[in-house]
Amino acid sequence: MTDPRDPAERLAAVEADNARLRRLLDEAGVPDSLRHGMRNTMAMMRTVMHRSAESAADVETYVAHLDGRFGAVMRVQAATDAFGDANLHTLISDELMFHLVREGEQAMIAGPRVRLRPRAALVLALALHELTSNAVEHGSLALPQGRVSATWRIAEAEAGMPVLTLAWVETGGSDVRPPARRGFGTDVLENMLAYDLGAQTTVSYAPDGLSWTIRLRLTARIGHQAVEDPAEDPAEDPAEDSEVAWDDEGR
C-alpha cells in the first residue's frame, strides 16, 4: 500500500483538497464552464470513493479498485473537447484499449456519432469500466476466444425525444455467472445510471457471456447525435449502415 492511513482519513484528506481546489478556482477567476466541469469530476470522484469503500472486502481490494475507477474518470477528461463533451465511440474504445482489448480483434464497436455532456460521460465511462474490467477478469474476455460487441442506435420516442439504446454483448466465455455479491459495479450498472441519467438498464447472464443494455433519452443535459463526418471518424458507421442485429431483449 502506498498510503498508511485508513480509508476514513484518506477520504477526509481528499475532501479537504477538493475544498482548497474550489477556493483556488474561485480566486483565479476560472471560466464557469471549466469550473463546472472540474466540480463535476471532483463530485464523481467523491462518489466513487465512498461507494467503493462501502462494498470493498478489504483495504487492499479497495485501493486496487479505486485506482482503476479513478483511471476511468481521468480517461474521460483526456477524451473531452473544449466544452467538456465526449464522443461515445471514443469512451468505449479507450476503455477497451486500456485493457488491451482492440477494436477489430476482440471488440466490435458500431453506432452513429453521439456526443455526451460531461456528467453523462463520467457516469457512462464508469459503467464501461466496470463492464470491461469484469469481462477481462471474470467474463468472456478472460479467454482467447472471447469477444464483445458494443453497438448503439438512436430512435425517436413517442414524444419526439431521441432515445439512445446501447447494447454490450459478450460471447465466447465459459460458465459465466452472476456475481455472488452486489458490489460497486452492480450499483453503477443498475442504480447510478438510473439515478443520475434517468436511464433504463437490463443485465443478463448467459453461459458464454454477460449482456447489458442501457436506454436513455438524449436530453440537453445528456447529449446529442452529432453530424456524421466520415473523414473525421471513419470507424464510426451510422447504425443504419452497420450489420447490427437488434431485438427486444437487448442482445
PDB file of C-alpha atoms in Angstrom:
ATOM      1  CA  MET A   1       0.000   0.000   0.000  1.00  0.00           C
ATOM      2  CA  THR A   2       1.261   3.491  -0.775  1.00  0.00           C
ATOM      3  CA  ASP A   3      -0.705   5.290   1.955  1.00  0.00           C
ATOM      4  CA  PRO A   4      -0.582   4.022   5.578  1.00  0.00           C
ATOM      5  CA  ARG A   5      -3.680   5.941   6.643  1.00  0.00           C
ATOM      6  CA  ASP A   6      -7.028   4.203   6.911  1.00  0.00           C
ATOM      7  CA  PRO A   7      -9.766   4.856   4.275  1.00  0.00           C
ATOM      8  CA  ALA A   8     -11.637   7.333   6.504  1.00  0.00           C
ATOM      9  CA  GLU A   9      -8.521   9.503   6.868  1.00  0.00           C
ATOM     10  CA  ARG A  10      -7.846   9.388   3.119  1.00  0.00           C
ATOM     11  CA  LEU A  11     -11.437  10.386   2.395  1.00  0.00           C
ATOM     12  CA  ALA A  12     -11.154  13.335   4.769  1.00  0.00           C
ATOM     13  CA  ALA A  13      -7.881  14.402   3.139  1.00  0.00           C
ATOM     14  CA  VAL A  14      -9.404  14.326  -0.340  1.00  0.00           C
ATOM     15  CA  GLU A  15     -12.423  16.310   0.847  1.00  0.00           C
ATOM     16  CA  ALA A  16     -10.052  18.952   2.218  1.00  0.00           C
ATOM     17  CA  ASP A  17      -8.086  19.007  -1.035  1.00  0.00           C
ATOM     18  CA  ASN A  18     -11.306  19.448  -3.003  1.00  0.00           C
ATOM     19  CA  ALA A  19     -12.332  22.390  -0.823  1.00  0.00           C
ATOM     20  CA  ARG A  20      -8.966  24.062  -1.346  1.00  0.00           C
ATOM     21  CA  LEU A  21      -9.193  23.491  -5.098  1.00  0.00           C
ATOM     22  CA  ARG A  22     -12.652  25.070  -5.225  1.00  0.00           C
ATOM     23  CA  ARG A  23     -11.311  28.141  -3.427  1.00  0.00           C
ATOM     24  CA  LEU A  24      -8.364  28.386  -5.818  1.00  0.00           C
ATOM     25  CA  LEU A  25     -10.678  28.126  -8.844  1.00  0.00           C
ATOM     26  CA  ASP A  26     -12.834  30.923  -7.481  1.00  0.00           C
ATOM     27  CA  GLU A  27      -9.846  33.133  -6.715  1.00  0.00           C
ATOM     28  CA  ALA A  28      -8.260  32.536 -10.129  1.00  0.00           C
ATOM     29  CA  GLY A  29     -11.416  33.516 -11.998  1.00  0.00           C
ATOM     30  CA  VAL A  30     -11.580  30.249 -13.945  1.00  0.00           C
ATOM     31  CA  PRO A  31     -14.386  30.303 -16.584  1.00  0.00           C
ATOM     32  CA  ASP A  32     -17.696  28.941 -15.344  1.00  0.00           C
ATOM     33  CA  SER A  33     -17.770  26.100 -17.902  1.00  0.00           C
ATOM     34  CA  LEU A  34     -14.332  24.799 -16.876  1.00  0.00           C
ATOM     35  CA  ARG A  35     -15.052  25.255 -13.182  1.00  0.00           C
ATOM     36  CA  HIS A  36     -18.338  23.380 -13.530  1.00  0.00           C
ATOM     37  CA  GLY A  37     -16.609  20.533 -15.317  1.00  0.00           C
ATOM     38  CA  MET A  38     -13.930  20.247 -12.653  1.00  0.00           C
ATOM     39  CA  ARG A  39     -16.530  20.266  -9.904  1.00  0.00           C
ATOM     40  CA  ASN A  40     -18.417  17.518 -11.729  1.00  0.00           C
ATOM     41  CA  THR A  41     -15.255  15.452 -11.789  1.00  0.00           C
ATOM     42  CA  MET A  42     -14.496  16.058  -8.113  1.00  0.00           C
ATOM     43  CA  ALA A  43     -18.059  15.180  -7.136  1.00  0.00           C
ATOM     44  CA  MET A  44     -17.837  11.967  -9.133  1.00  0.00           C
ATOM     45  CA  MET A  45     -14.528  11.024  -7.515  1.00  0.00           C
ATOM     46  CA  ARG A  46     -16.014  11.562  -4.060  1.00  0.00           C
ATOM     47  CA  THR A  47     -18.945   9.330  -5.005  1.00  0.00           C
ATOM     48  CA  VAL A  48     -16.597   6.639  -6.301  1.00  0.00           C
ATOM     49  CA  MET A  49     -14.520   6.742  -3.119  1.00  0.00           C
ATOM     50  CA  HIS A  50     -17.494   6.451  -0.776  1.00  0.00           C
ATOM     51  CA  ARG A  51     -19.337   3.759  -2.709  1.00  0.00           C
ATOM     52  CA  SER A  52     -16.195   1.738  -3.348  1.00  0.00           C
ATOM     53  CA  ALA A  53     -15.455   1.780   0.390  1.00  0.00           C
ATOM     54  CA  GLU A  54     -18.956   0.513   1.183  1.00  0.00           C
ATOM     55  CA  SER A  55     -18.562  -2.609  -0.963  1.00  0.00           C
ATOM     56  CA  ALA A  56     -14.847  -3.396  -0.610  1.00  0.00           C
ATOM     57  CA  ALA A  57     -13.959  -6.601   1.219  1.00  0.00           C
ATOM     58  CA  ASP A  58     -10.620  -5.239   2.493  1.00  0.00           C
ATOM     59  CA  VAL A  59      -8.348  -2.222   2.183  1.00  0.00           C
ATOM     60  CA  GLU A  60      -6.121  -3.781  -0.497  1.00  0.00           C
ATOM     61  CA  THR A  61      -9.109  -4.552  -2.716  1.00  0.00           C
ATOM     62  CA  TYR A  62     -10.483  -1.077  -2.094  1.00  0.00           C
ATOM     63  CA  VAL A  63      -7.244   0.602  -3.190  1.00  0.00           C
ATOM     64  CA  ALA A  64      -6.888  -1.574  -6.308  1.00  0.00           C
ATOM     65  CA  HIS A  65     -10.464  -0.970  -7.447  1.00  0.00           C
ATOM     66  CA  LEU A  66     -10.257   2.724  -6.617  1.00  0.00           C
ATOM     67  CA  ASP A  67      -7.156   3.090  -8.786  1.00  0.00           C
ATOM     68  CA  GLY A  68      -8.936   1.531 -11.763  1.00  0.00           C
ATOM     69  CA  ARG A  69     -12.051   3.663 -11.323  1.00  0.00           C
ATOM     70  CA  PHE A  70     -10.094   6.875 -10.955  1.00  0.00           C
ATOM     71  CA  GLY A  71      -8.221   5.914 -14.118  1.00  0.00           C
ATOM     72  CA  ALA A  72     -11.532   5.643 -15.966  1.00  0.00           C
ATOM     73  CA  VAL A  73     -12.515   9.125 -14.777  1.00  0.00           C
ATOM     74  CA  MET A  74      -9.173  10.524 -15.944  1.00  0.00           C
ATOM     75  CA  ARG A  75      -9.568   8.936 -19.373  1.00  0.00           C
ATOM     76  CA  VAL A  76     -12.857  10.790 -19.766  1.00  0.00           C
ATOM     77  CA  GLN A  77     -11.077  14.067 -19.077  1.00  0.00           C
ATOM     78  CA  ALA A  78      -8.490  13.267 -21.752  1.00  0.00           C
ATOM     79  CA  ALA A  79     -11.222  12.478 -24.277  1.00  0.00           C
ATOM     80  CA  THR A  80     -13.383  15.578 -23.812  1.00  0.00           C
ATOM     81  CA  ASP A  81     -13.457  18.636 -26.043  1.00  0.00           C
ATOM     82  CA  ALA A  82     -13.317  22.316 -25.042  1.00  0.00           C
ATOM     83  CA  PHE A  83     -16.960  22.164 -23.918  1.00  0.00           C
ATOM     84  CA  GLY A  84     -16.440  19.035 -21.824  1.00  0.00           C
ATOM     85  CA  ASP A  85     -18.384  16.816 -24.252  1.00  0.00           C
ATOM     86  CA  ALA A  86     -17.143  13.318 -25.071  1.00  0.00           C
ATOM     87  CA  ASN A  87     -17.548  11.043 -28.073  1.00  0.00           C
ATOM     88  CA  LEU A  88     -19.346   7.799 -27.159  1.00  0.00           C
ATOM     89  CA  HIS A  89     -17.250   5.711 -29.560  1.00  0.00           C
ATOM     90  CA  THR A  90     -14.064   7.114 -28.021  1.00  0.00           C
ATOM     91  CA  LEU A  91     -15.215   6.353 -24.460  1.00  0.00           C
ATOM     92  CA  ILE A  92     -15.806   2.721 -25.374  1.00  0.00           C
ATOM     93  CA  SER A  93     -12.674   2.195 -27.472  1.00  0.00           C
ATOM     94  CA  ASP A  94     -10.390   3.939 -24.943  1.00  0.00           C
ATOM     95  CA  GLU A  95     -11.654   1.811 -22.059  1.00  0.00           C
ATOM     96  CA  LEU A  96     -11.287  -1.399 -24.037  1.00  0.00           C
ATOM     97  CA  MET A  97      -7.847  -0.416 -25.304  1.00  0.00           C
ATOM     98  CA  PHE A  98      -6.670   0.357 -21.769  1.00  0.00           C
ATOM     99  CA  HIS A  99      -7.381  -3.306 -21.019  1.00  0.00           C
ATOM    100  CA  LEU A 100      -5.610  -4.356 -24.260  1.00  0.00           C
ATOM    101  CA  VAL A 101      -8.875  -5.283 -25.985  1.00  0.00           C
ATOM    102  CA  ARG A 102      -8.540  -3.963 -29.531  1.00  0.00           C
ATOM    103  CA  GLU A 103     -11.344  -2.888 -31.799  1.00  0.00           C
ATOM    104  CA  GLY A 104     -11.448  -5.127 -34.859  1.00  0.00           C
ATOM    105  CA  GLU A 105      -9.898  -8.051 -32.955  1.00  0.00           C
ATOM    106  CA  GLN A 106     -11.758  -8.976 -29.768  1.00  0.00           C
ATOM    107  CA  ALA A 107     -14.103  -5.986 -29.900  1.00  0.00           C
ATOM    108  CA  MET A 108     -16.660  -4.654 -32.368  1.00  0.00           C
ATOM    109  CA  ILE A 109     -17.953  -1.097 -31.900  1.00  0.00           C
ATOM    110  CA  ALA A 110     -20.645   0.416 -34.121  1.00  0.00           C
ATOM    111  CA  GLY A 111     -23.216   3.181 -33.995  1.00  0.00           C
ATOM    112  CA  PRO A 112     -23.960   6.746 -35.061  1.00  0.00           C
ATOM    113  CA  ARG A 113     -21.878   9.625 -33.712  1.00  0.00           C
ATOM    114  CA  VAL A 114     -23.057  10.645 -30.252  1.00  0.00           C
ATOM    115  CA  ARG A 115     -21.579  13.371 -28.069  1.00  0.00           C
ATOM    116  CA  LEU A 116     -22.276  13.165 -24.350  1.00  0.00           C
ATOM    117  CA  ARG A 117     -22.394  16.008 -21.866  1.00  0.00           C
ATOM    118  CA  PRO A 118     -19.812  15.960 -19.036  1.00  0.00           C
ATOM    119  CA  ARG A 119     -21.860  14.328 -16.262  1.00  0.00           C
ATOM    120  CA  ALA A 120     -23.360  11.725 -18.603  1.00  0.00           C
ATOM    121  CA  ALA A 121     -19.912  10.928 -19.997  1.00  0.00           C
ATOM    122  CA  LEU A 122     -18.482  10.430 -16.497  1.00  0.00           C
ATOM    123  CA  VAL A 123     -21.234   8.099 -15.316  1.00  0.00           C
ATOM    124  CA  LEU A 124     -21.282   6.081 -18.527  1.00  0.00           C
ATOM    125  CA  ALA A 125     -17.475   5.820 -18.506  1.00  0.00           C
ATOM    126  CA  LEU A 126     -17.652   4.279 -15.039  1.00  0.00           C
ATOM    127  CA  ALA A 127     -20.201   1.755 -16.276  1.00  0.00           C
ATOM    128  CA  LEU A 128     -17.980   0.886 -19.253  1.00  0.00           C
ATOM    129  CA  HIS A 129     -15.025   0.457 -16.911  1.00  0.00           C
ATOM    130  CA  GLU A 130     -16.961  -1.936 -14.686  1.00  0.00           C
ATOM    131  CA  LEU A 131     -18.131  -3.942 -17.701  1.00  0.00           C
ATOM    132  CA  THR A 132     -14.673  -4.134 -19.249  1.00  0.00           C
ATOM    133  CA  SER A 133     -12.729  -4.954 -16.094  1.00  0.00           C
ATOM    134  CA  ASN A 134     -15.277  -7.625 -15.151  1.00  0.00           C
ATOM    135  CA  ALA A 135     -15.134  -9.152 -18.646  1.00  0.00           C
ATOM    136  CA  VAL A 136     -11.330  -9.240 -18.572  1.00  0.00           C
ATOM    137  CA  GLU A 137     -11.077 -10.653 -15.042  1.00  0.00           C
ATOM    138  CA  HIS A 138     -14.085 -12.961 -14.853  1.00  0.00           C
ATOM    139  CA  GLY A 139     -16.039 -12.920 -18.128  1.00  0.00           C
ATOM    140  CA  SER A 140     -15.637 -13.737 -21.797  1.00  0.00           C
ATOM    141  CA  LEU A 141     -12.561 -11.555 -22.366  1.00  0.00           C
ATOM    142  CA  ALA A 142     -10.618 -13.689 -19.889  1.00  0.00           C
ATOM    143  CA  LEU A 143     -10.407 -16.297 -22.670  1.00  0.00           C
ATOM    144  CA  PRO A 144      -8.629 -16.003 -26.060  1.00  0.00           C
ATOM    145  CA  GLN A 145     -11.840 -16.737 -27.976  1.00  0.00           C
ATOM    146  CA  GLY A 146     -13.859 -14.197 -26.005  1.00  0.00           C
ATOM    147  CA  ARG A 147     -15.462 -11.324 -27.873  1.00  0.00           C
ATOM    148  CA  VAL A 148     -17.514  -8.235 -27.039  1.00  0.00           C
ATOM    149  CA  SER A 149     -19.715  -6.037 -29.192  1.00  0.00           C
ATOM    150  CA  ALA A 150     -20.814  -2.538 -28.214  1.00  0.00           C
ATOM    151  CA  THR A 151     -23.468  -1.252 -30.595  1.00  0.00           C
ATOM    152  CA  TRP A 152     -25.996   1.523 -30.331  1.00  0.00           C
ATOM    153  CA  ARG A 153     -28.800   3.179 -32.214  1.00  0.00           C
ATOM    154  CA  ILE A 154     -30.932   6.294 -31.859  1.00  0.00           C
ATOM    155  CA  ALA A 155     -34.684   6.244 -32.303  1.00  0.00           C
ATOM    156  CA  GLU A 156     -37.402   8.846 -31.840  1.00  0.00           C
ATOM    157  CA  ALA A 157     -39.656   8.283 -28.848  1.00  0.00           C
ATOM    158  CA  GLU A 158     -43.368   8.961 -28.955  1.00  0.00           C
ATOM    159  CA  ALA A 159     -42.808  12.446 -27.538  1.00  0.00           C
ATOM    160  CA  GLY A 160     -40.255  13.202 -30.241  1.00  0.00           C
ATOM    161  CA  MET A 161     -37.245  12.981 -27.908  1.00  0.00           C
ATOM    162  CA  PRO A 162     -34.297  10.968 -29.319  1.00  0.00           C
ATOM    163  CA  VAL A 163     -33.611   7.807 -27.344  1.00  0.00           C
ATOM    164  CA  LEU A 164     -30.190   6.152 -27.272  1.00  0.00           C
ATOM    165  CA  THR A 165     -30.071   2.372 -26.874  1.00  0.00           C
ATOM    166  CA  LEU A 166     -26.647   0.839 -26.271  1.00  0.00           C
ATOM    167  CA  ALA A 167     -26.093  -2.919 -26.113  1.00  0.00           C
ATOM    168  CA  TRP A 168     -22.963  -4.522 -24.684  1.00  0.00           C
ATOM    169  CA  VAL A 169     -22.872  -8.231 -25.564  1.00  0.00           C
ATOM    170  CA  GLU A 170     -20.116 -10.656 -24.576  1.00  0.00           C
ATOM    171  CA  THR A 171     -19.634 -14.048 -26.240  1.00  0.00           C
ATOM    172  CA  GLY A 172     -17.075 -16.839 -26.162  1.00  0.00           C
ATOM    173  CA  GLY A 173     -16.910 -17.134 -22.398  1.00  0.00           C
ATOM    174  CA  SER A 174     -17.302 -20.246 -20.286  1.00  0.00           C
ATOM    175  CA  ASP A 175     -19.631 -20.791 -17.346  1.00  0.00           C
ATOM    176  CA  VAL A 176     -20.241 -17.069 -16.826  1.00  0.00           C
ATOM    177  CA  ARG A 177     -22.406 -16.489 -13.749  1.00  0.00           C
ATOM    178  CA  PRO A 178     -23.914 -13.544 -11.862  1.00  0.00           C
ATOM    179  CA  PRO A 179     -21.702 -12.144  -9.085  1.00  0.00           C
ATOM    180  CA  ALA A 180     -22.025 -13.820  -5.711  1.00  0.00           C
ATOM    181  CA  ARG A 181     -22.498 -10.436  -4.008  1.00  0.00           C
ATOM    182  CA  ARG A 182     -23.621  -6.993  -5.040  1.00  0.00           C
ATOM    183  CA  GLY A 183     -20.785  -4.502  -5.250  1.00  0.00           C
ATOM    184  CA  PHE A 184     -19.926  -1.121  -6.721  1.00  0.00           C
ATOM    185  CA  GLY A 185     -20.089  -2.392 -10.311  1.00  0.00           C
ATOM    186  CA  THR A 186     -23.626  -3.679  -9.925  1.00  0.00           C
ATOM    187  CA  ASP A 187     -24.586  -0.428  -8.231  1.00  0.00           C
ATOM    188  CA  VAL A 188     -23.263   1.584 -11.186  1.00  0.00           C
ATOM    189  CA  LEU A 189     -24.915  -0.576 -13.843  1.00  0.00           C
ATOM    190  CA  GLU A 190     -28.301  -0.788 -12.159  1.00  0.00           C
ATOM    191  CA  ASN A 191     -28.689   2.206  -9.848  1.00  0.00           C
ATOM    192  CA  MET A 192     -26.300   5.078 -10.564  1.00  0.00           C
ATOM    193  CA  LEU A 193     -27.221   5.274 -14.254  1.00  0.00           C
ATOM    194  CA  ALA A 194     -30.911   5.329 -13.395  1.00  0.00           C
ATOM    195  CA  TYR A 195     -30.495   7.949 -10.660  1.00  0.00           C
ATOM    196  CA  ASP A 196     -28.053  10.283 -12.453  1.00  0.00           C
ATOM    197  CA  LEU A 197     -29.236   9.940 -16.059  1.00  0.00           C
ATOM    198  CA  GLY A 198     -32.783   8.596 -15.813  1.00  0.00           C
ATOM    199  CA  ALA A 199     -31.648   5.546 -17.779  1.00  0.00           C
ATOM    200  CA  GLN A 200     -33.286   2.146 -18.030  1.00  0.00           C
ATOM    201  CA  THR A 201     -30.863  -0.772 -17.853  1.00  0.00           C
ATOM    202  CA  THR A 202     -31.025  -4.552 -18.057  1.00  0.00           C
ATOM    203  CA  VAL A 203     -28.350  -7.126 -17.253  1.00  0.00           C
ATOM    204  CA  SER A 204     -28.485 -10.804 -18.154  1.00  0.00           C
ATOM    205  CA  TYR A 205     -26.007 -13.661 -17.827  1.00  0.00           C
ATOM    206  CA  ALA A 206     -25.634 -16.426 -20.381  1.00  0.00           C
ATOM    207  CA  PRO A 207     -23.063 -19.232 -20.023  1.00  0.00           C
ATOM    208  CA  ASP A 208     -20.851 -17.643 -22.697  1.00  0.00           C
ATOM    209  CA  GLY A 209     -21.066 -14.046 -21.510  1.00  0.00           C
ATOM    210  CA  LEU A 210     -22.862 -11.093 -19.989  1.00  0.00           C
ATOM    211  CA  SER A 211     -25.286  -8.855 -21.870  1.00  0.00           C
ATOM    212  CA  TRP A 212     -26.114  -5.333 -20.755  1.00  0.00           C
ATOM    213  CA  THR A 213     -28.428  -2.779 -22.338  1.00  0.00           C
ATOM    214  CA  ILE A 214     -28.974   0.863 -21.478  1.00  0.00           C
ATOM    215  CA  ARG A 215     -31.744   3.060 -22.825  1.00  0.00           C
ATOM    216  CA  LEU A 216     -31.779   6.790 -22.142  1.00  0.00           C
ATOM    217  CA  ARG A 217     -33.313   9.922 -23.595  1.00  0.00           C
ATOM    218  CA  LEU A 218     -30.894  12.330 -25.253  1.00  0.00           C
ATOM    219  CA  THR A 219     -31.992  15.470 -23.433  1.00  0.00           C
ATOM    220  CA  ALA A 220     -29.907  18.647 -23.445  1.00  0.00           C
ATOM    221  CA  ARG A 221     -28.121  17.594 -20.250  1.00  0.00           C
ATOM    222  CA  ILE A 222     -27.346  14.095 -21.558  1.00  0.00           C
ATOM    223  CA  GLY A 223     -26.069  14.585 -25.104  1.00  0.00           C
ATOM    224  CA  HIS A 224     -26.972  14.651 -28.784  1.00  0.00           C
ATOM    225  CA  GLN A 225     -26.393  12.922 -32.082  1.00  0.00           C
ATOM    226  CA  ALA A 226     -23.608  14.666 -33.967  1.00  0.00           C
ATOM    227  CA  VAL A 227     -23.430  15.259 -37.701  1.00  0.00           C
ATOM    228  CA  GLU A 228     -21.704  12.359 -39.428  1.00  0.00           C
ATOM    229  CA  ASP A 229     -18.240  13.140 -40.779  1.00  0.00           C
ATOM    230  CA  PRO A 230     -16.703  10.018 -42.369  1.00  0.00           C
ATOM    231  CA  ALA A 231     -13.415  11.814 -42.977  1.00  0.00           C
ATOM    232  CA  GLU A 232     -13.055  12.577 -39.263  1.00  0.00           C
ATOM    233  CA  ASP A 233     -14.288   9.301 -37.749  1.00  0.00           C
ATOM    234  CA  PRO A 234     -14.127   6.534 -40.338  1.00  0.00           C
ATOM    235  CA  ALA A 235     -14.516   3.881 -37.646  1.00  0.00           C
ATOM    236  CA  GLU A 236     -17.948   5.127 -36.655  1.00  0.00           C
ATOM    237  CA  ASP A 237     -20.563   3.981 -39.096  1.00  0.00           C
ATOM    238  CA  PRO A 238     -24.186   5.068 -38.878  1.00  0.00           C
ATOM    239  CA  ALA A 239     -26.368   2.473 -37.222  1.00  0.00           C
ATOM    240  CA  GLU A 240     -28.467   2.039 -40.325  1.00  0.00           C
ATOM    241  CA  ASP A 241     -25.383   1.159 -42.366  1.00  0.00           C
ATOM    242  CA  SER A 242     -23.898  -1.345 -39.913  1.00  0.00           C
ATOM    243  CA  GLU A 243     -24.524  -5.069 -39.806  1.00  0.00           C
ATOM    244  CA  VAL A 244     -26.024  -4.976 -36.320  1.00  0.00           C
ATOM    245  CA  ALA A 245     -28.974  -7.141 -35.374  1.00  0.00           C
ATOM    246  CA  TRP A 246     -31.420  -5.860 -32.776  1.00  0.00           C
ATOM    247  CA  ASP A 247     -34.263  -7.428 -30.913  1.00  0.00           C
ATOM    248  CA  ASP A 248     -36.421  -6.532 -27.948  1.00  0.00           C
ATOM    249  CA  GLU A 249     -34.299  -8.464 -25.469  1.00  0.00           C
ATOM    250  CA  GLY A 250     -31.224  -6.249 -25.813  1.00  0.00           C
ATOM    251  CA  ARG A 251     -28.973  -8.964 -27.267  1.00  0.00           C
TER     252      ARG A 251
END
